[in-house]
Amino acid sequence: MIFRLTLKLSNKIGIAPLPVVPYNDDRNSLLDWNTHLFTVQRIQYIIMTNTASLYSMIMPGRGITNDKQFIREALSCMKEFMTIEGNKFIFEDFIEPERQKIFFSKIIDRRVSGSMNDLIFQAKVYLSEGNKLPLDVSFLLNNSPMSY
């Protein structure tokens, strides 16, 4: 499994500089995620976006200071969100078995990072004006039409 981190997030969890792991079409696309740290009203959030599908989740960034905490919280968020959305089998069959083989990389696809910036803009509106929880915002983001 690959987590592609922005420089801001990699500095926060203390693993900068990052190597570049190229995207591989032969790998399962469910195992390639781009992540970015952003702030809304002085509260940190992390967006995780699947590279191939732009399927996205928002999680709180508070208290995440190293790679082990990041992995634990990211997988927990994925499991919770995918279970509620009815995709529990995807998490259990594809993502869960790969939890011991996690790599970190730089974000390499500008199209994905541009789409993530659009999703972050939407999330900031929902989080600041709508007083919604990160889980609720994740549902709203995945219901908005988006492509890269």
mmCIF file with all atom_site columns, C-alpha atoms in Angstrom:
data_model
loop_
_atom_site.group_PDB
_atom_site.id
_atom_site.type_symbol
_atom_site.label_atom_id
_atom_site.label_alt_id
_atom_site.label_comp_id
_atom_site.label_asym_id
_atom_site.label_entity_id
_atom_site.label_seq_id
_atom_site.pdbx_PDB_ins_code
_atom_site.Cartn_x
_atom_site.Cartn_y
_atom_site.Cartn_z
_atom_site.occupancy
_atom_site.B_iso_or_equiv
_atom_site.pdbx_formal_charge
_atom_site.auth_seq_id
_atom_site.auth_comp_id
_atom_site.auth_asym_id
_atom_site.auth_atom_id
_atom_site.pdbx_PDB_model_num
ATOM 1   C CA . MET A 1 1   ? 0.000   0.000  0.000   1.00 0.00 ? 1   MET A CA 1
ATOM 2   C CA . ILE A 1 2   ? 1.272   3.460  -0.866  1.00 0.00 ? 2   ILE A CA 1
ATOM 3   C CA . PHE A 1 3   ? 0.465   6.726  0.874   1.00 0.00 ? 3   PHE A CA 1
ATOM 4   C CA . ARG A 1 4   ? 1.597   9.658  -1.262  1.00 0.00 ? 4   ARG A CA 1
ATOM 5   C CA . LEU A 1 5   ? 2.123   12.586 1.111   1.00 0.00 ? 5   LEU A CA 1
ATOM 6   C CA . THR A 1 6   ? 2.417   16.286 0.497   1.00 0.00 ? 6   THR A CA 1
ATOM 7   C CA . LEU A 1 7   ? 5.527   17.974 1.890   1.00 0.00 ? 7   LEU A CA 1
ATOM 8   C CA . LYS A 1 8   ? 3.423   19.692 4.554   1.00 0.00 ? 8   LYS A CA 1
ATOM 9   C CA . LEU A 1 9   ? 2.071   16.368 5.860   1.00 0.00 ? 9   LEU A CA 1
ATOM 10  C CA . SER A 1 10  ? 5.393   14.545 5.609   1.00 0.00 ? 10  SER A CA 1
ATOM 11  C CA . ASN A 1 11  ? 7.025   17.298 7.694   1.00 0.00 ? 11  ASN A CA 1
ATOM 12  C CA . LYS A 1 12  ? 4.250   17.028 10.292  1.00 0.00 ? 12  LYS A CA 1
ATOM 13  C CA . ILE A 1 13  ? 4.781   13.292 10.780  1.00 0.00 ? 13  ILE A CA 1
ATOM 14  C CA . GLY A 1 14  ? 8.553   13.550 10.498  1.00 0.00 ? 14  GLY A CA 1
ATOM 15  C CA . ILE A 1 15  ? 9.408   11.491 7.437   1.00 0.00 ? 15  ILE A CA 1
ATOM 16  C CA . ALA A 1 16  ? 10.673  14.095 4.977   1.00 0.00 ? 16  ALA A CA 1
ATOM 17  C CA . PRO A 1 17  ? 12.336  13.868 2.482   1.00 0.00 ? 17  PRO A CA 1
ATOM 18  C CA . LEU A 1 18  ? 10.295  11.249 0.683   1.00 0.00 ? 18  LEU A CA 1
ATOM 19  C CA . PRO A 1 19  ? 11.339  8.991  -2.192  1.00 0.00 ? 19  PRO A CA 1
ATOM 20  C CA . VAL A 1 20  ? 9.313   8.808  -5.388  1.00 0.00 ? 20  VAL A CA 1
ATOM 21  C CA . VAL A 1 21  ? 7.442   5.546  -5.894  1.00 0.00 ? 21  VAL A CA 1
ATOM 22  C CA . PRO A 1 22  ? 6.083   5.512  -9.463  1.00 0.00 ? 22  PRO A CA 1
ATOM 23  C CA . TYR A 1 23  ? 2.444   4.675  -10.127 1.00 0.00 ? 23  TYR A CA 1
ATOM 24  C CA . ASN A 1 24  ? 2.112   1.104  -11.338 1.00 0.00 ? 24  ASN A CA 1
ATOM 25  C CA . ASP A 1 25  ? -0.928  0.120  -13.421 1.00 0.00 ? 25  ASP A CA 1
ATOM 26  C CA . ASP A 1 26  ? -0.315  -3.531 -12.526 1.00 0.00 ? 26  ASP A CA 1
ATOM 27  C CA . ARG A 1 27  ? -0.835  -2.906 -8.791  1.00 0.00 ? 27  ARG A CA 1
ATOM 28  C CA . ASN A 1 28  ? -4.273  -2.852 -7.276  1.00 0.00 ? 28  ASN A CA 1
ATOM 29  C CA . SER A 1 29  ? -5.464  0.763  -7.561  1.00 0.00 ? 29  SER A CA 1
ATOM 30  C CA . LEU A 1 30  ? -7.255  0.468  -4.200  1.00 0.00 ? 30  LEU A CA 1
ATOM 31  C CA . LEU A 1 31  ? -3.827  0.510  -2.541  1.00 0.00 ? 31  LEU A CA 1
ATOM 32  C CA . ASP A 1 32  ? -2.626  3.900  -3.840  1.00 0.00 ? 32  ASP A CA 1
ATOM 33  C CA . TRP A 1 33  ? -3.687  6.963  -1.790  1.00 0.00 ? 33  TRP A CA 1
ATOM 34  C CA . ASN A 1 34  ? -2.727  10.649 -1.912  1.00 0.00 ? 34  ASN A CA 1
ATOM 35  C CA . THR A 1 35  ? -2.864  12.589 1.342   1.00 0.00 ? 35  THR A CA 1
ATOM 36  C CA . HIS A 1 36  ? -2.738  16.257 2.205   1.00 0.00 ? 36  HIS A CA 1
ATOM 37  C CA . LEU A 1 37  ? -2.873  18.298 5.403   1.00 0.00 ? 37  LEU A CA 1
ATOM 38  C CA . PHE A 1 38  ? -5.098  21.378 5.568   1.00 0.00 ? 38  PHE A CA 1
ATOM 39  C CA . THR A 1 39  ? -6.426  23.700 8.235   1.00 0.00 ? 39  THR A CA 1
ATOM 40  C CA . VAL A 1 40  ? -9.919  25.040 8.905   1.00 0.00 ? 40  VAL A CA 1
ATOM 41  C CA . GLN A 1 41  ? -10.373 27.559 11.726  1.00 0.00 ? 41  GLN A CA 1
ATOM 42  C CA . ARG A 1 42  ? -7.047  26.515 13.302  1.00 0.00 ? 42  ARG A CA 1
ATOM 43  C CA . ILE A 1 43  ? -8.029  22.826 13.275  1.00 0.00 ? 43  ILE A CA 1
ATOM 44  C CA . GLN A 1 44  ? -5.934  20.418 11.203  1.00 0.00 ? 44  GLN A CA 1
ATOM 45  C CA . TYR A 1 45  ? -7.536  17.858 8.906   1.00 0.00 ? 45  TYR A CA 1
ATOM 46  C CA . ILE A 1 46  ? -6.102  15.271 6.537   1.00 0.00 ? 46  ILE A CA 1
ATOM 47  C CA . ILE A 1 47  ? -7.712  14.345 3.241   1.00 0.00 ? 47  ILE A CA 1
ATOM 48  C CA . MET A 1 48  ? -7.003  10.912 1.778   1.00 0.00 ? 48  MET A CA 1
ATOM 49  C CA . THR A 1 49  ? -7.838  10.512 -1.914  1.00 0.00 ? 49  THR A CA 1
ATOM 50  C CA . ASN A 1 50  ? -7.530  7.363  -3.973  1.00 0.00 ? 50  ASN A CA 1
ATOM 51  C CA . THR A 1 51  ? -5.255  7.985  -6.951  1.00 0.00 ? 51  THR A CA 1
ATOM 52  C CA . ALA A 1 52  ? -7.397  6.166  -9.521  1.00 0.00 ? 52  ALA A CA 1
ATOM 53  C CA . SER A 1 53  ? -10.940 6.986  -8.424  1.00 0.00 ? 53  SER A CA 1
ATOM 54  C CA . LEU A 1 54  ? -10.637 10.218 -6.362  1.00 0.00 ? 54  LEU A CA 1
ATOM 55  C CA . TYR A 1 55  ? -12.636 8.445  -3.623  1.00 0.00 ? 55  TYR A CA 1
ATOM 56  C CA . SER A 1 56  ? -11.892 10.679 -0.642  1.00 0.00 ? 56  SER A CA 1
ATOM 57  C CA . MET A 1 57  ? -12.043 10.696 3.142   1.00 0.00 ? 57  MET A CA 1
ATOM 58  C CA . ILE A 1 58  ? -11.425 13.445 5.678   1.00 0.00 ? 58  ILE A CA 1
ATOM 59  C CA . MET A 1 59  ? -9.962  12.711 9.102   1.00 0.00 ? 59  MET A CA 1
ATOM 60  C CA . PRO A 1 60  ? -8.821  14.913 11.981  1.00 0.00 ? 60  PRO A CA 1
ATOM 61  C CA . GLY A 1 61  ? -5.089  15.673 11.930  1.00 0.00 ? 61  GLY A CA 1
ATOM 62  C CA . ARG A 1 62  ? -4.782  16.560 15.602  1.00 0.00 ? 62  ARG A CA 1
ATOM 63  C CA . GLY A 1 63  ? -2.401  14.373 17.598  1.00 0.00 ? 63  GLY A CA 1
ATOM 64  C CA . ILE A 1 64  ? -0.815  12.708 14.584  1.00 0.00 ? 64  ILE A CA 1
ATOM 65  C CA . THR A 1 65  ? 2.909   13.329 14.990  1.00 0.00 ? 65  THR A CA 1
ATOM 66  C CA . ASN A 1 66  ? 4.611   10.247 13.520  1.00 0.00 ? 66  ASN A CA 1
ATOM 67  C CA . ASP A 1 67  ? 4.186   7.665  10.790  1.00 0.00 ? 67  ASP A CA 1
ATOM 68  C CA . LYS A 1 68  ? 2.826   4.938  13.073  1.00 0.00 ? 68  LYS A CA 1
ATOM 69  C CA . GLN A 1 69  ? 0.053   7.203  14.383  1.00 0.00 ? 69  GLN A CA 1
ATOM 70  C CA . PHE A 1 70  ? -0.722  8.307  10.833  1.00 0.00 ? 70  PHE A CA 1
ATOM 71  C CA . ILE A 1 71  ? -1.036  4.728  9.576   1.00 0.00 ? 71  ILE A CA 1
ATOM 72  C CA . ARG A 1 72  ? -3.184  3.677  12.543  1.00 0.00 ? 72  ARG A CA 1
ATOM 73  C CA . GLU A 1 73  ? -5.540  6.653  12.187  1.00 0.00 ? 73  GLU A CA 1
ATOM 74  C CA . ALA A 1 74  ? -5.708  6.453  8.380   1.00 0.00 ? 74  ALA A CA 1
ATOM 75  C CA . LEU A 1 75  ? -6.619  2.769  8.378   1.00 0.00 ? 75  LEU A CA 1
ATOM 76  C CA . SER A 1 76  ? -9.117  3.312  11.177  1.00 0.00 ? 76  SER A CA 1
ATOM 77  C CA . CYS A 1 77  ? -10.755 6.134  9.231   1.00 0.00 ? 77  CYS A CA 1
ATOM 78  C CA . MET A 1 78  ? -10.851 4.013  6.065   1.00 0.00 ? 78  MET A CA 1
ATOM 79  C CA . LYS A 1 79  ? -12.418 1.088  7.890   1.00 0.00 ? 79  LYS A CA 1
ATOM 80  C CA . GLU A 1 80  ? -15.072 3.240  9.564   1.00 0.00 ? 80  GLU A CA 1
ATOM 81  C CA . PHE A 1 81  ? -15.992 5.187  6.438   1.00 0.00 ? 81  PHE A CA 1
ATOM 82  C CA . MET A 1 82  ? -16.000 2.192  4.101   1.00 0.00 ? 82  MET A CA 1
ATOM 83  C CA . THR A 1 83  ? -18.074 0.140  6.550   1.00 0.00 ? 83  THR A CA 1
ATOM 84  C CA . ILE A 1 84  ? -20.714 2.858  6.869   1.00 0.00 ? 84  ILE A CA 1
ATOM 85  C CA . GLU A 1 85  ? -20.771 3.354  3.103   1.00 0.00 ? 85  GLU A CA 1
ATOM 86  C CA . GLY A 1 86  ? -21.287 -0.365 2.478   1.00 0.00 ? 86  GLY A CA 1
ATOM 87  C CA . ASN A 1 87  ? -17.779 -1.110 1.195   1.00 0.00 ? 87  ASN A CA 1
ATOM 88  C CA . LYS A 1 88  ? -16.553 -3.070 4.208   1.00 0.00 ? 88  LYS A CA 1
ATOM 89  C CA . PHE A 1 89  ? -15.605 -6.051 2.035   1.00 0.00 ? 89  PHE A CA 1
ATOM 90  C CA . ILE A 1 90  ? -13.264 -3.856 -0.032  1.00 0.00 ? 90  ILE A CA 1
ATOM 91  C CA . PHE A 1 91  ? -11.432 -2.782 3.107   1.00 0.00 ? 91  PHE A CA 1
ATOM 92  C CA . GLU A 1 92  ? -11.266 -6.306 4.533   1.00 0.00 ? 92  GLU A CA 1
ATOM 93  C CA . ASP A 1 93  ? -10.319 -8.063 1.280   1.00 0.00 ? 93  ASP A CA 1
ATOM 94  C CA . PHE A 1 94  ? -7.882  -5.579 -0.243  1.00 0.00 ? 94  PHE A CA 1
ATOM 95  C CA . ILE A 1 95  ? -6.657  -2.915 2.192   1.00 0.00 ? 95  ILE A CA 1
ATOM 96  C CA . GLU A 1 96  ? -6.482  -4.763 5.519   1.00 0.00 ? 96  GLU A CA 1
ATOM 97  C CA . PRO A 1 97  ? -4.127  -7.516 4.245   1.00 0.00 ? 97  PRO A CA 1
ATOM 98  C CA . GLU A 1 98  ? -1.663  -4.835 3.051   1.00 0.00 ? 98  GLU A CA 1
ATOM 99  C CA . ARG A 1 99  ? -1.377  -2.988 6.394   1.00 0.00 ? 99  ARG A CA 1
ATOM 100 C CA . GLN A 1 100 ? 2.083   -4.476 7.062   1.00 0.00 ? 100 GLN A CA 1
ATOM 101 C CA . LYS A 1 101 ? 3.428   -3.398 3.641   1.00 0.00 ? 101 LYS A CA 1
ATOM 102 C CA . ILE A 1 102 ? 2.974   0.373  3.636   1.00 0.00 ? 102 ILE A CA 1
ATOM 103 C CA . PHE A 1 103 ? 5.258   2.732  1.709   1.00 0.00 ? 103 PHE A CA 1
ATOM 104 C CA . PHE A 1 104 ? 5.397   6.516  1.706   1.00 0.00 ? 104 PHE A CA 1
ATOM 105 C CA . SER A 1 105 ? 6.069   8.556  -1.403  1.00 0.00 ? 105 SER A CA 1
ATOM 106 C CA . LYS A 1 106 ? 5.801   12.060 -2.787  1.00 0.00 ? 106 LYS A CA 1
ATOM 107 C CA . ILE A 1 107 ? 2.673   12.955 -4.731  1.00 0.00 ? 107 ILE A CA 1
ATOM 108 C CA . ILE A 1 108 ? 3.606   12.535 -8.377  1.00 0.00 ? 108 ILE A CA 1
ATOM 109 C CA . ASP A 1 109 ? 0.397   13.229 -10.309 1.00 0.00 ? 109 ASP A CA 1
ATOM 110 C CA . ARG A 1 110 ? -0.472  16.917 -10.613 1.00 0.00 ? 110 ARG A CA 1
ATOM 111 C CA . ARG A 1 111 ? -3.954  16.074 -11.868 1.00 0.00 ? 111 ARG A CA 1
ATOM 112 C CA . VAL A 1 112 ? -4.731  14.274 -8.617  1.00 0.00 ? 112 VAL A CA 1
ATOM 113 C CA . SER A 1 113 ? -3.253  17.036 -6.458  1.00 0.00 ? 113 SER A CA 1
ATOM 114 C CA . GLY A 1 114 ? -5.292  19.619 -8.391  1.00 0.00 ? 114 GLY A CA 1
ATOM 115 C CA . SER A 1 115 ? -8.464  17.615 -7.834  1.00 0.00 ? 115 SER A CA 1
ATOM 116 C CA . MET A 1 116 ? -7.546  17.277 -4.163  1.00 0.00 ? 116 MET A CA 1
ATOM 117 C CA . ASN A 1 117 ? -7.216  21.060 -3.908  1.00 0.00 ? 117 ASN A CA 1
ATOM 118 C CA . ASP A 1 118 ? -10.762 21.389 -5.279  1.00 0.00 ? 118 ASP A CA 1
ATOM 119 C CA . LEU A 1 119 ? -12.002 18.804 -2.767  1.00 0.00 ? 119 LEU A CA 1
ATOM 120 C CA . ILE A 1 120 ? -10.204 20.638 0.047   1.00 0.00 ? 120 ILE A CA 1
ATOM 121 C CA . PHE A 1 121 ? -11.889 23.887 -0.960  1.00 0.00 ? 121 PHE A CA 1
ATOM 122 C CA . GLN A 1 122 ? -15.285 22.158 -0.751  1.00 0.00 ? 122 GLN A CA 1
ATOM 123 C CA . ALA A 1 123 ? -14.367 20.533 2.569   1.00 0.00 ? 123 ALA A CA 1
ATOM 124 C CA . LYS A 1 124 ? -13.323 23.878 4.050   1.00 0.00 ? 124 LYS A CA 1
ATOM 125 C CA . VAL A 1 125 ? -16.733 25.324 3.207   1.00 0.00 ? 125 VAL A CA 1
ATOM 126 C CA . TYR A 1 126 ? -18.570 22.355 4.732   1.00 0.00 ? 126 TYR A CA 1
ATOM 127 C CA . LEU A 1 127 ? -16.384 22.264 7.850   1.00 0.00 ? 127 LEU A CA 1
ATOM 128 C CA . SER A 1 128 ? -16.411 26.001 8.574   1.00 0.00 ? 128 SER A CA 1
ATOM 129 C CA . GLU A 1 129 ? -19.902 27.094 7.567   1.00 0.00 ? 129 GLU A CA 1
ATOM 130 C CA . GLY A 1 130 ? -21.899 23.918 7.935   1.00 0.00 ? 130 GLY A CA 1
ATOM 131 C CA . ASN A 1 131 ? -20.498 22.756 11.285  1.00 0.00 ? 131 ASN A CA 1
ATOM 132 C CA . LYS A 1 132 ? -20.229 19.219 9.929   1.00 0.00 ? 132 LYS A CA 1
ATOM 133 C CA . LEU A 1 133 ? -18.042 16.368 11.146  1.00 0.00 ? 133 LEU A CA 1
ATOM 134 C CA . PRO A 1 134 ? -15.178 15.056 8.951   1.00 0.00 ? 134 PRO A CA 1
ATOM 135 C CA . LEU A 1 135 ? -17.098 11.821 8.326   1.00 0.00 ? 135 LEU A CA 1
ATOM 136 C CA . ASP A 1 136 ? -20.141 13.749 7.084   1.00 0.00 ? 136 ASP A CA 1
ATOM 137 C CA . VAL A 1 137 ? -17.950 15.883 4.841   1.00 0.00 ? 137 VAL A CA 1
ATOM 138 C CA . SER A 1 138 ? -16.417 12.726 3.342   1.00 0.00 ? 138 SER A CA 1
ATOM 139 C CA . PHE A 1 139 ? -19.879 11.603 2.208   1.00 0.00 ? 139 PHE A CA 1
ATOM 140 C CA . LEU A 1 140 ? -20.605 15.013 0.699   1.00 0.00 ? 140 LEU A CA 1
ATOM 141 C CA . LEU A 1 141 ? -17.286 15.086 -1.176  1.00 0.00 ? 141 LEU A CA 1
ATOM 142 C CA . ASN A 1 142 ? -17.841 11.665 -2.694  1.00 0.00 ? 142 ASN A CA 1
ATOM 143 C CA . ASN A 1 143 ? -21.304 12.687 -3.891  1.00 0.00 ? 143 ASN A CA 1
ATOM 144 C CA . SER A 1 144 ? -20.008 15.709 -5.791  1.00 0.00 ? 144 SER A CA 1
ATOM 145 C CA . PRO A 1 145 ? -19.064 15.123 -9.432  1.00 0.00 ? 145 PRO A CA 1
ATOM 146 C CA . MET A 1 146 ? -15.268 15.183 -9.763  1.00 0.00 ? 146 MET A CA 1
ATOM 147 C CA . SER A 1 147 ? -12.681 14.044 -12.266 1.00 0.00 ? 147 SER A CA 1
ATOM 148 C CA . TYR A 1 148 ? -9.092  14.916 -12.978 1.00 0.00 ? 148 TYR A CA 1
#
